[in-house]
Amino acid sequence: MSLLVLSVFTGGYLPPPMPSVPMPVPEQAPNPPVWHIPSISEDRARQAFSTYVSSKCCYSSAPVREGVITNMESFNTYRYRLETFKESRSTEWSQEPYAGQPVDAGVQPAPGPWQIAAQSPAFFQEHKQTIKVPYTSSVKNCHLCLGMGRNPCTTCAGAGNKVCWVCNGSGYRHSDDRCTHCNGRGRENCSSCSGSGSCQCDTCRGKRQLLVFINLNVKWSIEKDDFLAQDSSGLKVEKLEEVSGKELYKDAQYMVYPVRGFPDASVAQASERLVRDHQVKYAQTSRILQQRQTIELIPITKVNYMWKGKPNVYYVYGNEFKVNADDYPATCCCSVM
């Protein structure tokens, strides 16, 4: 194989070539419209609270039945998400038993890693494909069995037999009774190699030779980063990772522009930073095929209520109306026997 081919196929992720034609320029996306903060009714808040409490074996339902809602506050919390769908290529040497397959190394120069056609999946569908690189296949003797097709049996160390397990090698069972299992020999044929002392080579499967070639590994993957705008509701940020929100804005194209003019300045700043980071980080070793950015409004309602003369709080959040009530006022100690 030529030095050129060896230098191209060195393993690891390989940078894509510069495009031969100008790549499409991302379109400037319009500013998102102004959206109002969604709110939920008291009945919906109570229903979500009741469902939450019912799922807890140690929670009394009394606060749900007897609690009086005194105030409900709605909050704006935005989640910005940038996804980059990219194609990466890497190479590795591979081998298989030689059984007459075509040998083409040296017939003509092997194509470069990014010159080989691969069937791409739909955008934002992760997939892997392995392709045998043309004109890299050659034949060599199996290195494990030295071209013999067989290796010494590891069970009997190549002897073909082992100590009889019935008489422990004495040839006798009791006093002068000859061992019938080994016919008095004290040894028995090895069952792993049928007494031959050797087994078929696992690497070449007895073919004595290997076809050696280069595999191209193509990987389509999604790189995703989220930014969650700070909110003043008091709900822990980690809770919002579990839910979805109302999609306010979506933009998908070859390369996206950062979001401009969004009411929350932190979202626009995060968009500019992440778009820049993705282009710097992934364009060096991969081919970016498509980017997608979204902004979700995650509804959070802080519900204040009174129970037995004391104030309490719970949160209803996300499209799924999940509830968080860390300081639930009516719990009991449960033990699992």
Short mmCIF file of C-alpha atoms in Angstrom, two decimals:
data_model
loop_
_atom_site.label_atom_id
_atom_site.label_comp_id
_atom_site.label_asym_id
_atom_site.label_seq_id
_atom_site.Cartn_x
_atom_site.Cartn_y
_atom_site.Cartn_z
CA MET A 1 0.00 0.00 0.00
CA SER A 2 1.37 3.45 -0.87
CA LEU A 3 2.69 5.91 1.71
CA LEU A 4 -0.01 8.31 0.57
CA VAL A 5 -2.77 5.89 1.55
CA LEU A 6 -1.12 5.14 4.88
CA SER A 7 -0.85 8.85 5.65
CA VAL A 8 -4.52 9.44 4.85
CA PHE A 9 -5.84 6.49 6.88
CA THR A 10 -4.22 7.11 10.23
CA GLY A 11 -7.26 6.54 12.45
CA GLY A 12 -9.14 9.04 14.60
CA TYR A 13 -11.67 11.56 13.37
CA LEU A 14 -10.65 13.07 10.06
CA PRO A 15 -11.30 16.71 9.12
CA PRO A 16 -13.56 17.20 6.10
CA PRO A 17 -12.11 18.86 3.00
CA MET A 18 -12.90 22.46 2.15
CA PRO A 19 -16.14 22.65 0.12
CA SER A 20 -15.58 22.86 -3.63
CA VAL A 21 -18.62 25.12 -4.07
CA PRO A 22 -19.79 27.99 -1.85
CA MET A 23 -21.91 26.76 1.04
CA PRO A 24 -25.37 28.27 1.47
CA VAL A 25 -25.48 31.43 3.54
CA PRO A 26 -27.75 31.17 6.58
CA GLU A 27 -30.91 33.17 6.29
CA GLN A 28 -31.51 35.91 8.81
CA ALA A 29 -34.42 34.67 10.89
CA PRO A 30 -37.19 37.11 11.81
CA ASN A 31 -37.58 38.25 15.38
CA PRO A 32 -39.93 36.07 17.40
CA PRO A 33 -43.31 37.55 18.25
CA VAL A 34 -44.22 38.75 21.71
CA TRP A 35 -45.92 36.03 23.75
CA HIS A 36 -47.98 36.38 26.88
CA ILE A 37 -47.27 34.44 30.05
CA PRO A 38 -49.62 31.44 30.15
CA SER A 39 -51.64 30.97 33.31
CA ILE A 40 -53.60 28.09 34.75
CA SER A 41 -56.84 28.07 36.70
CA GLU A 42 -57.20 27.19 40.38
CA ASP A 43 -59.04 24.01 39.40
CA ARG A 44 -56.15 22.94 37.17
CA ALA A 45 -53.65 23.72 39.93
CA ARG A 46 -55.68 21.67 42.45
CA GLN A 47 -55.99 18.78 40.02
CA ALA A 48 -52.23 18.69 39.43
CA PHE A 49 -51.63 18.93 43.18
CA SER A 50 -54.05 16.07 43.87
CA THR A 51 -52.39 13.84 41.24
CA TYR A 52 -48.98 14.57 42.74
CA VAL A 53 -50.06 13.79 46.31
CA SER A 54 -51.82 10.58 45.21
CA SER A 55 -48.51 9.32 43.79
CA LYS A 56 -46.83 9.65 47.22
CA CYS A 57 -47.55 6.79 49.60
CA CYS A 58 -46.61 8.84 52.68
CA TYR A 59 -48.55 12.01 51.85
CA SER A 60 -51.92 12.75 53.42
CA SER A 61 -54.52 14.22 51.07
CA ALA A 62 -55.79 16.62 53.75
CA PRO A 63 -53.89 19.69 52.43
CA VAL A 64 -55.40 19.06 48.99
CA ARG A 65 -58.94 18.81 50.35
CA GLU A 66 -58.75 21.47 53.04
CA GLY A 67 -56.09 23.88 51.77
CA VAL A 68 -57.20 27.34 50.61
CA ILE A 69 -55.33 28.92 47.70
CA THR A 70 -54.44 32.51 48.56
CA ASN A 71 -52.36 33.55 45.57
CA MET A 72 -51.08 32.23 42.23
CA GLU A 73 -48.10 33.75 40.38
CA SER A 74 -47.04 32.96 36.81
CA PHE A 75 -43.42 33.23 35.69
CA ASN A 76 -41.59 33.45 32.36
CA THR A 77 -38.77 30.92 32.04
CA TYR A 78 -37.15 30.44 28.64
CA ARG A 79 -35.13 27.49 27.45
CA TYR A 80 -32.89 28.02 24.42
CA ARG A 81 -31.64 24.89 22.65
CA LEU A 82 -29.11 24.58 19.84
CA GLU A 83 -28.70 21.28 18.02
CA THR A 84 -26.01 20.58 15.43
CA PHE A 85 -26.42 17.53 13.21
CA LYS A 86 -22.99 16.49 11.98
CA GLU A 87 -21.19 13.73 10.11
CA SER A 88 -17.87 12.42 11.40
CA ARG A 89 -15.52 9.94 9.75
CA SER A 90 -12.74 7.81 11.20
CA THR A 91 -10.74 4.84 9.95
CA GLU A 92 -9.33 1.67 11.46
CA TRP A 93 -7.57 -1.45 10.28
CA SER A 94 -9.71 -4.57 10.21
CA GLN A 95 -9.34 -8.21 9.24
CA GLU A 96 -11.33 -11.33 8.49
CA PRO A 97 -10.52 -14.93 7.53
CA TYR A 98 -9.42 -15.13 3.91
CA ALA A 99 -11.68 -17.34 1.82
CA GLY A 100 -11.01 -16.10 -1.69
CA GLN A 101 -12.35 -12.54 -1.37
CA PRO A 102 -11.08 -9.98 -3.91
CA VAL A 103 -7.64 -8.55 -3.17
CA ASP A 104 -7.32 -5.04 -4.58
CA ALA A 105 -4.53 -3.22 -2.69
CA GLY A 106 -2.26 -1.42 -5.14
CA VAL A 107 -4.58 -1.81 -8.13
CA GLN A 108 -5.17 1.93 -7.95
CA PRO A 109 -4.91 4.62 -5.24
CA ALA A 110 -7.45 4.28 -2.47
CA PRO A 111 -10.05 7.07 -2.26
CA GLY A 112 -9.80 9.58 0.55
CA PRO A 113 -12.07 9.18 3.58
CA TRP A 114 -14.40 11.97 2.46
CA GLN A 115 -14.48 10.78 -1.17
CA ILE A 116 -16.39 7.61 -0.30
CA ALA A 117 -20.16 7.78 -0.76
CA ALA A 118 -22.28 7.04 2.30
CA GLN A 119 -26.05 6.91 2.66
CA SER A 120 -27.01 9.76 4.98
CA PRO A 121 -30.06 9.40 7.24
CA ALA A 122 -32.70 12.10 7.53
CA PHE A 123 -31.64 15.22 9.42
CA PHE A 124 -31.36 14.80 13.19
CA GLN A 125 -31.50 11.01 13.07
CA GLU A 126 -28.41 9.45 14.60
CA HIS A 127 -26.89 6.57 12.66
CA LYS A 128 -23.65 4.67 12.09
CA GLN A 129 -22.29 2.98 8.98
CA THR A 130 -19.13 0.97 8.35
CA ILE A 131 -17.74 0.85 4.81
CA LYS A 132 -14.80 -1.24 3.55
CA VAL A 133 -12.43 1.16 1.81
CA PRO A 134 -11.79 0.09 -1.81
CA TYR A 135 -8.23 -0.76 -2.89
CA THR A 136 -6.93 -1.42 0.62
CA SER A 137 -7.43 -5.22 0.84
CA SER A 138 -4.38 -7.50 1.04
CA VAL A 139 -3.65 -11.03 2.30
CA LYS A 140 -1.24 -12.11 5.04
CA ASN A 141 -0.58 -15.23 7.08
CA CYS A 142 -2.50 -15.38 10.34
CA HIS A 143 -0.28 -13.90 13.03
CA LEU A 144 -1.91 -15.86 15.86
CA CYS A 145 -1.42 -19.39 14.51
CA LEU A 146 1.57 -18.50 12.27
CA GLY A 147 -0.35 -19.70 9.23
CA MET A 148 -1.03 -23.18 10.64
CA GLY A 149 -4.78 -22.79 11.05
CA ARG A 150 -4.66 -24.39 14.51
CA ASN A 151 -3.37 -23.47 17.96
CA PRO A 152 -2.33 -25.65 20.92
CA CYS A 153 -5.33 -26.59 23.04
CA THR A 154 -5.43 -24.43 26.16
CA THR A 155 -7.37 -27.03 28.15
CA CYS A 156 -4.75 -29.79 27.92
CA ALA A 157 -1.74 -27.59 27.01
CA GLY A 158 -1.43 -29.43 23.70
CA ALA A 159 -1.05 -32.90 25.22
CA GLY A 160 -4.33 -34.22 23.85
CA ASN A 161 -5.18 -35.83 27.17
CA LYS A 162 -5.51 -34.94 30.84
CA VAL A 163 -5.61 -36.63 34.22
CA CYS A 164 -8.65 -38.87 34.67
CA TRP A 165 -11.06 -37.12 37.00
CA VAL A 166 -12.45 -40.43 38.35
CA CYS A 167 -9.21 -42.05 39.57
CA ASN A 168 -7.09 -38.88 39.76
CA GLY A 169 -4.46 -40.50 37.49
CA SER A 170 -3.90 -43.70 39.51
CA GLY A 171 -5.64 -46.02 37.06
CA TYR A 172 -7.55 -47.64 39.92
CA ARG A 173 -10.76 -46.79 41.69
CA HIS A 174 -10.80 -48.94 44.85
CA SER A 175 -7.85 -51.12 45.87
CA ASP A 176 -7.15 -53.26 42.81
CA ASP A 177 -10.24 -52.35 40.76
CA ARG A 178 -9.12 -50.91 37.45
CA CYS A 179 -10.73 -47.56 36.59
CA THR A 180 -13.31 -48.21 33.93
CA HIS A 181 -13.47 -44.56 32.91
CA CYS A 182 -9.89 -44.42 31.58
CA ASN A 183 -9.36 -48.20 31.21
CA GLY A 184 -6.59 -48.03 33.78
CA ARG A 185 -4.48 -45.51 31.87
CA GLY A 186 -4.89 -42.77 34.44
CA ARG A 187 -5.54 -40.24 31.67
CA GLU A 188 -8.43 -39.48 29.39
CA ASN A 189 -8.74 -37.76 26.02
CA CYS A 190 -9.26 -34.00 26.17
CA SER A 191 -12.87 -33.19 25.29
CA SER A 192 -11.99 -29.68 24.05
CA CYS A 193 -9.69 -30.86 21.23
CA SER A 194 -10.98 -34.47 20.91
CA GLY A 195 -7.51 -35.72 21.76
CA SER A 196 -5.70 -33.96 18.92
CA GLY A 197 -3.87 -31.47 21.15
CA SER A 198 -4.85 -28.51 19.00
CA CYS A 199 -7.94 -26.44 18.22
CA GLN A 200 -9.02 -24.42 15.22
CA CYS A 201 -7.61 -20.90 15.29
CA ASP A 202 -10.34 -18.44 16.34
CA THR A 203 -8.77 -15.59 14.38
CA CYS A 204 -8.53 -17.14 10.91
CA ARG A 205 -11.09 -19.92 11.62
CA GLY A 206 -8.69 -22.47 10.23
CA LYS A 207 -8.15 -20.63 6.91
CA ARG A 208 -4.47 -19.88 7.75
CA GLN A 209 -4.65 -16.50 6.06
CA LEU A 210 -6.32 -13.17 6.80
CA LEU A 211 -7.74 -10.49 4.53
CA VAL A 212 -6.50 -7.19 5.93
CA PHE A 213 -8.23 -3.95 4.94
CA ILE A 214 -9.25 -0.49 6.15
CA ASN A 215 -12.75 0.22 7.42
CA LEU A 216 -14.30 3.67 7.23
CA ASN A 217 -16.59 4.39 10.17
CA VAL A 218 -19.19 7.05 9.42
CA LYS A 219 -21.17 8.50 12.32
CA TRP A 220 -24.10 10.89 12.17
CA SER A 221 -24.73 12.46 15.55
CA ILE A 222 -26.54 15.32 17.28
CA GLU A 223 -24.66 17.72 19.50
CA LYS A 224 -27.04 19.57 21.81
CA ASP A 225 -26.65 22.44 24.24
CA ASP A 226 -29.32 24.06 26.38
CA PHE A 227 -29.50 27.39 28.13
CA LEU A 228 -32.12 28.02 30.78
CA ALA A 229 -32.86 31.65 31.59
CA GLN A 230 -32.87 32.42 35.28
CA ASP A 231 -36.27 32.92 36.85
CA SER A 232 -37.37 34.37 40.15
CA SER A 233 -39.97 31.75 41.01
CA GLY A 234 -37.78 29.89 43.51
CA LEU A 235 -38.19 26.52 41.74
CA LYS A 236 -34.94 24.56 41.39
CA VAL A 237 -33.54 24.78 37.86
CA GLU A 238 -32.91 21.02 37.69
CA LYS A 239 -36.66 20.38 37.87
CA LEU A 240 -37.18 22.13 34.53
CA GLU A 241 -34.98 19.59 32.73
CA GLU A 242 -37.77 17.04 33.21
CA VAL A 243 -40.47 18.92 31.33
CA SER A 244 -41.28 20.46 27.97
CA GLY A 245 -42.55 23.96 27.27
CA LYS A 246 -44.46 25.95 24.69
CA GLU A 247 -42.38 26.38 21.55
CA LEU A 248 -42.11 30.08 20.75
CA TYR A 249 -39.46 29.99 18.07
CA LYS A 250 -37.84 27.47 15.75
CA ASP A 251 -35.21 27.92 13.07
CA ALA A 252 -33.53 25.10 11.11
CA GLN A 253 -31.07 25.48 8.26
CA TYR A 254 -27.54 24.58 7.20
CA MET A 255 -26.00 27.13 9.59
CA VAL A 256 -28.20 29.26 11.83
CA TYR A 257 -27.76 32.89 12.79
CA PRO A 258 -27.86 33.78 16.49
CA VAL A 259 -31.29 34.89 17.68
CA ARG A 260 -31.70 38.66 17.54
CA GLY A 261 -34.10 40.98 19.34
CA PHE A 262 -35.49 38.44 21.81
CA PRO A 263 -37.12 40.15 24.84
CA ASP A 264 -34.87 38.30 27.30
CA ALA A 265 -31.32 39.54 26.61
CA SER A 266 -29.73 36.49 28.28
CA VAL A 267 -31.34 34.19 25.70
CA ALA A 268 -29.96 36.23 22.81
CA GLN A 269 -26.51 36.24 24.42
CA ALA A 270 -26.63 32.47 24.96
CA SER A 271 -27.66 31.95 21.34
CA GLU A 272 -24.72 34.01 20.07
CA ARG A 273 -22.27 32.16 22.32
CA LEU A 274 -23.51 28.65 21.54
CA VAL A 275 -23.75 29.20 17.77
CA ARG A 276 -20.16 30.42 17.79
CA ASP A 277 -19.00 27.56 20.02
CA HIS A 278 -20.63 24.88 17.86
CA GLN A 279 -19.11 26.22 14.66
CA VAL A 280 -15.62 26.42 16.19
CA LYS A 281 -15.84 23.08 17.97
CA TYR A 282 -17.45 20.83 15.38
CA ALA A 283 -16.51 22.26 11.98
CA GLN A 284 -12.86 21.29 12.49
CA THR A 285 -13.36 17.52 12.68
CA SER A 286 -16.85 17.01 11.26
CA ARG A 287 -19.11 18.09 8.46
CA ILE A 288 -22.03 20.13 9.76
CA LEU A 289 -25.14 19.11 7.85
CA GLN A 290 -27.88 21.04 9.63
CA GLN A 291 -28.47 23.17 12.69
CA ARG A 292 -31.66 23.76 14.61
CA GLN A 293 -32.43 26.25 17.36
CA THR A 294 -35.56 26.54 19.44
CA ILE A 295 -36.87 28.70 22.25
CA GLU A 296 -39.44 27.29 24.65
CA LEU A 297 -41.47 29.10 27.23
CA ILE A 298 -41.72 26.83 30.26
CA PRO A 299 -44.78 27.75 32.33
CA ILE A 300 -44.24 27.93 36.08
CA THR A 301 -47.03 28.73 38.50
CA LYS A 302 -46.22 29.35 42.14
CA VAL A 303 -49.26 28.45 44.24
CA ASN A 304 -49.51 29.87 47.76
CA TYR A 305 -52.09 28.23 50.05
CA MET A 306 -53.09 28.09 53.70
CA TRP A 307 -53.62 24.88 55.65
CA LYS A 308 -54.32 24.76 59.39
CA GLY A 309 -53.47 28.43 59.64
CA LYS A 310 -50.01 28.10 58.13
CA PRO A 311 -48.78 29.29 54.70
CA ASN A 312 -47.45 26.73 52.24
CA VAL A 313 -46.22 26.69 48.65
CA TYR A 314 -46.15 24.31 45.71
CA TYR A 315 -45.21 24.75 42.06
CA VAL A 316 -46.95 23.57 38.89
CA TYR A 317 -44.62 23.63 35.89
CA GLY A 318 -44.16 22.47 32.31
CA ASN A 319 -46.65 21.33 29.71
CA GLU A 320 -47.00 18.15 31.75
CA PHE A 321 -48.28 20.09 34.82
CA LYS A 322 -45.70 18.50 37.08
CA VAL A 323 -45.75 19.51 40.74
CA ASN A 324 -42.97 20.23 43.21
CA ALA A 325 -43.78 20.52 46.90
CA ASP A 326 -40.57 20.03 48.87
CA ASP A 327 -42.07 21.15 52.18
CA TYR A 328 -45.36 19.27 52.04
CA PRO A 329 -47.01 19.82 55.43
CA ALA A 330 -48.65 16.40 55.95
CA THR A 331 -46.24 13.49 55.60
CA CYS A 332 -45.82 10.36 57.66
CA CYS A 333 -42.89 8.01 58.16
CA CYS A 334 -43.13 4.88 56.02
CA SER A 335 -40.96 1.80 56.37
CA VAL A 336 -40.59 -1.13 54.00
CA MET A 337 -40.53 -4.46 55.79
#
